[in-house]
Amino acid sequence: PIMDVQDLETFRDRVNKGETTLNGHLMANIDLDFETWTPIGTSTNPYHGVFDGQGFRIEGLYVVQSSTSPAGLFAFTDGALIENLGIEGKINGGSRAGGIVGSALDTSITNCYNKCTVIGYGPSGGLVGGLYGESIAISCYNEGIVSNTNEENVSFNGGICGIGGGSSTIARCYNIGTITVTQGA
């Protein structure tokens, strides 16, 4: 059970050190108070478990990543299930940026929402920066602003997903957030 910021940080640290199938269940809303967040899952230890928000939200999420690393609450997932979760805050940077996941491979994201402002350097989406393999997003929505600072990648901005590949599916999802391009970097 994840009850507070310390529990969420401990969960992240365990996953990032190799316990990639660890399951997490939120037991309350968590406010990260816009302290810089290191995402869950790394390129060598992508998250494989079940993360159930149980209808709770993580607010005050603040992620700042380099232009070469995925950005989101989760950076890398592979075979994960993320469900019943709300995210509020700001994502800044990342080669693939999304409120929930930066880079999702064979991952299911269901009944989730994003109210983060997502400003990526590469493909950017309200929920997921990159949705690959047999990933699915079902019954999700985005209210956050999605933007991209790399003018060459602006066609890869989306309310739900920035870019998809493989046999990814998006169903019963909607976007009411603004999708823009930012001049610069």
PDB file of C-alpha atoms in Angstrom:
ATOM      1  CA  PRO A   1       0.000   0.000   0.000  1.00  0.00           C
ATOM      2  CA  ILE A   2       1.152   3.524  -0.857  1.00  0.00           C
ATOM      3  CA  MET A   3      -0.162   5.999   1.726  1.00  0.00           C
ATOM      4  CA  ASP A   4       2.103   9.045   1.351  1.00  0.00           C
ATOM      5  CA  VAL A   5       5.042  10.669  -0.467  1.00  0.00           C
ATOM      6  CA  GLN A   6       7.596   8.558   1.385  1.00  0.00           C
ATOM      7  CA  ASP A   7       5.820   5.330   0.387  1.00  0.00           C
ATOM      8  CA  LEU A   8       5.707   6.457  -3.268  1.00  0.00           C
ATOM      9  CA  GLU A   9       9.407   7.369  -3.223  1.00  0.00           C
ATOM     10  CA  THR A  10      10.277   4.000  -1.648  1.00  0.00           C
ATOM     11  CA  PHE A  11       8.194   2.216  -4.304  1.00  0.00           C
ATOM     12  CA  ARG A  12      10.006   4.148  -7.074  1.00  0.00           C
ATOM     13  CA  ASP A  13      13.450   3.478  -5.632  1.00  0.00           C
ATOM     14  CA  ARG A  14      12.766  -0.253  -5.302  1.00  0.00           C
ATOM     15  CA  VAL A  15      11.537  -0.464  -8.917  1.00  0.00           C
ATOM     16  CA  ASN A  16      14.456   1.575 -10.251  1.00  0.00           C
ATOM     17  CA  LYS A  17      16.910  -0.705  -8.416  1.00  0.00           C
ATOM     18  CA  GLY A  18      15.446  -3.821 -10.056  1.00  0.00           C
ATOM     19  CA  GLU A  19      12.209  -4.877  -8.315  1.00  0.00           C
ATOM     20  CA  THR A  20      10.351  -4.215 -11.559  1.00  0.00           C
ATOM     21  CA  THR A  21       7.337  -6.478 -10.878  1.00  0.00           C
ATOM     22  CA  LEU A  22       6.479  -4.774  -7.596  1.00  0.00           C
ATOM     23  CA  ASN A  23       2.751  -3.934  -7.375  1.00  0.00           C
ATOM     24  CA  GLY A  24       1.570  -0.595  -6.013  1.00  0.00           C
ATOM     25  CA  HIS A  25      -1.830   0.467  -4.670  1.00  0.00           C
ATOM     26  CA  LEU A  26      -2.585   4.059  -3.719  1.00  0.00           C
ATOM     27  CA  MET A  27      -4.522   4.325  -0.478  1.00  0.00           C
ATOM     28  CA  ALA A  28      -4.934   8.136  -0.499  1.00  0.00           C
ATOM     29  CA  ASN A  29      -4.347  11.215  -2.647  1.00  0.00           C
ATOM     30  CA  ILE A  30      -0.669  12.158  -2.623  1.00  0.00           C
ATOM     31  CA  ASP A  31       0.682  15.717  -2.989  1.00  0.00           C
ATOM     32  CA  LEU A  32       4.278  15.817  -4.243  1.00  0.00           C
ATOM     33  CA  ASP A  33       4.271  19.603  -3.699  1.00  0.00           C
ATOM     34  CA  PHE A  34       6.095  20.282  -6.996  1.00  0.00           C
ATOM     35  CA  GLU A  35       9.365  18.862  -5.663  1.00  0.00           C
ATOM     36  CA  THR A  36      11.381  17.495  -8.598  1.00  0.00           C
ATOM     37  CA  TRP A  37      10.309  13.878  -9.178  1.00  0.00           C
ATOM     38  CA  THR A  38      12.556  11.149 -10.563  1.00  0.00           C
ATOM     39  CA  PRO A  39      10.286   8.924 -12.694  1.00  0.00           C
ATOM     40  CA  ILE A  40       9.532   5.286 -11.913  1.00  0.00           C
ATOM     41  CA  GLY A  41      11.210   2.783 -14.271  1.00  0.00           C
ATOM     42  CA  THR A  42      14.521   3.099 -16.091  1.00  0.00           C
ATOM     43  CA  SER A  43      15.768   1.894 -19.468  1.00  0.00           C
ATOM     44  CA  THR A  44      17.467  -1.056 -17.728  1.00  0.00           C
ATOM     45  CA  ASN A  45      14.667  -1.586 -15.190  1.00  0.00           C
ATOM     46  CA  PRO A  46      11.342  -0.754 -16.895  1.00  0.00           C
ATOM     47  CA  TYR A  47       8.275  -1.162 -14.702  1.00  0.00           C
ATOM     48  CA  HIS A  48       6.455  -4.523 -15.227  1.00  0.00           C
ATOM     49  CA  GLY A  49       3.968  -4.560 -12.348  1.00  0.00           C
ATOM     50  CA  VAL A  50       0.421  -3.449 -11.570  1.00  0.00           C
ATOM     51  CA  PHE A  51      -0.062   0.098 -10.304  1.00  0.00           C
ATOM     52  CA  ASP A  52      -3.630   0.713  -9.140  1.00  0.00           C
ATOM     53  CA  GLY A  53      -4.498   4.264  -8.165  1.00  0.00           C
ATOM     54  CA  GLN A  54      -7.822   3.001  -6.767  1.00  0.00           C
ATOM     55  CA  GLY A  55      -9.459   6.278  -7.842  1.00  0.00           C
ATOM     56  CA  PHE A  56      -6.914   8.468  -6.040  1.00  0.00           C
ATOM     57  CA  ARG A  57      -4.652  11.083  -7.627  1.00  0.00           C
ATOM     58  CA  ILE A  58      -1.051  12.205  -7.448  1.00  0.00           C
ATOM     59  CA  GLU A  59      -0.900  15.987  -7.523  1.00  0.00           C
ATOM     60  CA  GLY A  60       2.008  18.403  -7.580  1.00  0.00           C
ATOM     61  CA  LEU A  61       3.980  16.062  -9.862  1.00  0.00           C
ATOM     62  CA  TYR A  62       6.974  17.936 -11.262  1.00  0.00           C
ATOM     63  CA  VAL A  63       9.323  16.128 -13.650  1.00  0.00           C
ATOM     64  CA  VAL A  64      12.288  17.755 -15.379  1.00  0.00           C
ATOM     65  CA  GLN A  65      14.136  15.448 -17.783  1.00  0.00           C
ATOM     66  CA  SER A  66      16.865  15.886 -20.377  1.00  0.00           C
ATOM     67  CA  SER A  67      15.918  15.808 -24.041  1.00  0.00           C
ATOM     68  CA  THR A  68      17.125  12.198 -24.265  1.00  0.00           C
ATOM     69  CA  SER A  69      15.117  10.597 -21.415  1.00  0.00           C
ATOM     70  CA  PRO A  70      11.389   9.783 -21.273  1.00  0.00           C
ATOM     71  CA  ALA A  71       9.401  11.837 -18.764  1.00  0.00           C
ATOM     72  CA  GLY A  72       6.245  11.165 -16.743  1.00  0.00           C
ATOM     73  CA  LEU A  73       5.254   9.645 -13.417  1.00  0.00           C
ATOM     74  CA  PHE A  74       6.726   6.520 -15.047  1.00  0.00           C
ATOM     75  CA  ALA A  75       9.629   6.879 -17.501  1.00  0.00           C
ATOM     76  CA  PHE A  76       9.710   3.319 -18.889  1.00  0.00           C
ATOM     77  CA  THR A  77       7.090   0.560 -18.633  1.00  0.00           C
ATOM     78  CA  ASP A  78       7.096  -2.874 -20.264  1.00  0.00           C
ATOM     79  CA  GLY A  79       4.173  -5.225 -19.689  1.00  0.00           C
ATOM     80  CA  ALA A  80       2.734  -3.035 -16.915  1.00  0.00           C
ATOM     81  CA  LEU A  81      -0.875  -2.348 -15.944  1.00  0.00           C
ATOM     82  CA  ILE A  82      -1.601   1.178 -14.721  1.00  0.00           C
ATOM     83  CA  GLU A  83      -5.205   1.858 -13.746  1.00  0.00           C
ATOM     84  CA  ASN A  84      -7.630   4.094 -11.846  1.00  0.00           C
ATOM     85  CA  LEU A  85      -5.134   6.941 -11.467  1.00  0.00           C
ATOM     86  CA  GLY A  86      -5.240  10.722 -11.805  1.00  0.00           C
ATOM     87  CA  ILE A  87      -2.175  12.931 -12.304  1.00  0.00           C
ATOM     88  CA  GLU A  88      -1.867  16.705 -11.804  1.00  0.00           C
ATOM     89  CA  GLY A  89       1.278  18.844 -12.117  1.00  0.00           C
ATOM     90  CA  LYS A  90       3.914  19.631 -14.764  1.00  0.00           C
ATOM     91  CA  ILE A  91       6.177  17.524 -16.976  1.00  0.00           C
ATOM     92  CA  ASN A  92       9.061  19.421 -18.569  1.00  0.00           C
ATOM     93  CA  GLY A  93      11.415  17.914 -21.145  1.00  0.00           C
ATOM     94  CA  GLY A  94      11.947  14.365 -22.207  1.00  0.00           C
ATOM     95  CA  SER A  95      12.458  12.545 -25.480  1.00  0.00           C
ATOM     96  CA  ARG A  96       8.926  11.168 -24.949  1.00  0.00           C
ATOM     97  CA  ALA A  97       6.780  12.984 -22.412  1.00  0.00           C
ATOM     98  CA  GLY A  98       3.404  12.053 -20.935  1.00  0.00           C
ATOM     99  CA  GLY A  99       1.593  12.648 -17.669  1.00  0.00           C
ATOM    100  CA  ILE A 100       1.379   8.941 -16.826  1.00  0.00           C
ATOM    101  CA  VAL A 101       4.185   7.300 -18.870  1.00  0.00           C
ATOM    102  CA  GLY A 102       6.997   8.579 -21.072  1.00  0.00           C
ATOM    103  CA  SER A 103       7.645   5.341 -22.991  1.00  0.00           C
ATOM    104  CA  ALA A 104       5.129   2.460 -22.695  1.00  0.00           C
ATOM    105  CA  LEU A 105       5.788  -0.960 -24.264  1.00  0.00           C
ATOM    106  CA  ASP A 106       3.098  -3.677 -24.097  1.00  0.00           C
ATOM    107  CA  THR A 107       1.448  -1.672 -21.315  1.00  0.00           C
ATOM    108  CA  SER A 108      -2.249  -1.252 -20.427  1.00  0.00           C
ATOM    109  CA  ILE A 109      -3.410   2.121 -19.120  1.00  0.00           C
ATOM    110  CA  THR A 110      -7.063   2.101 -18.092  1.00  0.00           C
ATOM    111  CA  ASN A 111      -9.402   4.530 -16.373  1.00  0.00           C
ATOM    112  CA  CYS A 112      -6.707   7.194 -15.899  1.00  0.00           C
ATOM    113  CA  TYR A 113      -6.604  10.946 -16.412  1.00  0.00           C
ATOM    114  CA  ASN A 114      -3.993  13.658 -16.769  1.00  0.00           C
ATOM    115  CA  LYS A 115      -4.282  17.305 -15.739  1.00  0.00           C
ATOM    116  CA  CYS A 116      -0.521  17.976 -15.989  1.00  0.00           C
ATOM    117  CA  THR A 117       0.974  20.479 -18.370  1.00  0.00           C
ATOM    118  CA  VAL A 118       3.224  18.312 -20.554  1.00  0.00           C
ATOM    119  CA  ILE A 119       6.072  20.094 -22.364  1.00  0.00           C
ATOM    120  CA  GLY A 120       8.253  17.544 -24.113  1.00  0.00           C
ATOM    121  CA  TYR A 121      11.252  17.723 -26.391  1.00  0.00           C
ATOM    122  CA  GLY A 122      10.162  14.738 -28.467  1.00  0.00           C
ATOM    123  CA  PRO A 123       6.756  13.069 -28.934  1.00  0.00           C
ATOM    124  CA  SER A 124       4.420  14.407 -26.245  1.00  0.00           C
ATOM    125  CA  GLY A 125       1.009  13.218 -25.108  1.00  0.00           C
ATOM    126  CA  GLY A 126      -1.344  13.979 -22.271  1.00  0.00           C
ATOM    127  CA  LEU A 127      -1.153  10.408 -20.985  1.00  0.00           C
ATOM    128  CA  VAL A 128       1.747   8.782 -22.845  1.00  0.00           C
ATOM    129  CA  GLY A 129       4.668  10.132 -24.877  1.00  0.00           C
ATOM    130  CA  GLY A 130       5.199   6.866 -26.807  1.00  0.00           C
ATOM    131  CA  LEU A 131       2.800   3.895 -26.891  1.00  0.00           C
ATOM    132  CA  TYR A 132       4.559   0.854 -28.422  1.00  0.00           C
ATOM    133  CA  GLY A 133       4.018  -2.849 -29.036  1.00  0.00           C
ATOM    134  CA  GLU A 134       0.632  -4.148 -27.944  1.00  0.00           C
ATOM    135  CA  SER A 135      -0.047  -1.286 -25.533  1.00  0.00           C
ATOM    136  CA  ILE A 136      -3.562  -0.039 -24.914  1.00  0.00           C
ATOM    137  CA  ALA A 137      -5.130   3.069 -23.417  1.00  0.00           C
ATOM    138  CA  ILE A 138      -8.802   2.587 -22.538  1.00  0.00           C
ATOM    139  CA  SER A 139     -11.306   4.920 -20.857  1.00  0.00           C
ATOM    140  CA  CYS A 140      -8.754   7.668 -20.208  1.00  0.00           C
ATOM    141  CA  TYR A 141      -8.798  11.423 -20.718  1.00  0.00           C
ATOM    142  CA  ASN A 142      -6.522  14.448 -20.820  1.00  0.00           C
ATOM    143  CA  GLU A 143      -7.288  17.982 -19.643  1.00  0.00           C
ATOM    144  CA  GLY A 144      -3.666  19.164 -19.601  1.00  0.00           C
ATOM    145  CA  ILE A 145      -1.846  21.363 -22.088  1.00  0.00           C
ATOM    146  CA  VAL A 146       0.476  19.371 -24.351  1.00  0.00           C
ATOM    147  CA  SER A 147       3.383  21.186 -25.999  1.00  0.00           C
ATOM    148  CA  ASN A 148       6.701  20.396 -27.610  1.00  0.00           C
ATOM    149  CA  THR A 149       9.870  22.504 -27.710  1.00  0.00           C
ATOM    150  CA  ASN A 150      11.406  20.655 -30.682  1.00  0.00           C
ATOM    151  CA  GLU A 151       9.954  22.142 -33.866  1.00  0.00           C
ATOM    152  CA  GLU A 152      10.902  18.997 -35.816  1.00  0.00           C
ATOM    153  CA  ASN A 153       8.649  16.848 -33.605  1.00  0.00           C
ATOM    154  CA  VAL A 154       5.500  18.961 -33.387  1.00  0.00           C
ATOM    155  CA  SER A 155       3.494  16.497 -35.474  1.00  0.00           C
ATOM    156  CA  PHE A 156       4.025  14.031 -32.610  1.00  0.00           C
ATOM    157  CA  ASN A 157       1.888  15.879 -30.060  1.00  0.00           C
ATOM    158  CA  GLY A 158      -1.429  14.395 -29.001  1.00  0.00           C
ATOM    159  CA  GLY A 159      -4.017  14.668 -26.284  1.00  0.00           C
ATOM    160  CA  ILE A 160      -3.695  11.005 -25.314  1.00  0.00           C
ATOM    161  CA  CYS A 161      -0.488   9.800 -27.008  1.00  0.00           C
ATOM    162  CA  GLY A 162       2.377  11.553 -28.806  1.00  0.00           C
ATOM    163  CA  ILE A 163       3.434   8.647 -31.012  1.00  0.00           C
ATOM    164  CA  GLY A 164       2.381   5.012 -31.333  1.00  0.00           C
ATOM    165  CA  GLY A 165       3.806   1.907 -32.901  1.00  0.00           C
ATOM    166  CA  GLY A 166       3.127  -1.784 -33.239  1.00  0.00           C
ATOM    167  CA  SER A 167      -0.487  -2.737 -32.675  1.00  0.00           C
ATOM    168  CA  SER A 168      -1.218  -0.130 -29.983  1.00  0.00           C
ATOM    169  CA  THR A 169      -4.878   0.676 -29.316  1.00  0.00           C
ATOM    170  CA  ILE A 170      -6.575   3.765 -27.931  1.00  0.00           C
ATOM    171  CA  ALA A 171     -10.280   3.316 -27.154  1.00  0.00           C
ATOM    172  CA  ARG A 172     -12.964   5.319 -25.318  1.00  0.00           C
ATOM    173  CA  CYS A 173     -10.479   8.117 -24.573  1.00  0.00           C
ATOM    174  CA  TYR A 174     -10.867  11.846 -25.063  1.00  0.00           C
ATOM    175  CA  ASN A 175      -8.891  15.070 -24.910  1.00  0.00           C
ATOM    176  CA  ILE A 176     -10.119  18.517 -23.902  1.00  0.00           C
ATOM    177  CA  GLY A 177      -6.631  19.926 -23.257  1.00  0.00           C
ATOM    178  CA  THR A 178      -4.875  22.350 -25.604  1.00  0.00           C
ATOM    179  CA  ILE A 179      -2.259  20.950 -27.972  1.00  0.00           C
ATOM    180  CA  THR A 180       0.382  23.556 -28.941  1.00  0.00           C
ATOM    181  CA  VAL A 181       3.914  24.013 -30.239  1.00  0.00           C
ATOM    182  CA  THR A 182       6.483  26.115 -28.395  1.00  0.00           C
ATOM    183  CA  GLN A 183       9.194  27.847 -30.386  1.00  0.00           C
ATOM    184  CA  GLY A 184      12.683  27.236 -29.120  1.00  0.00           C
ATOM    185  CA  ALA A 185      15.179  24.717 -27.863  1.00  0.00           C
TER     186      ALA A 185
END
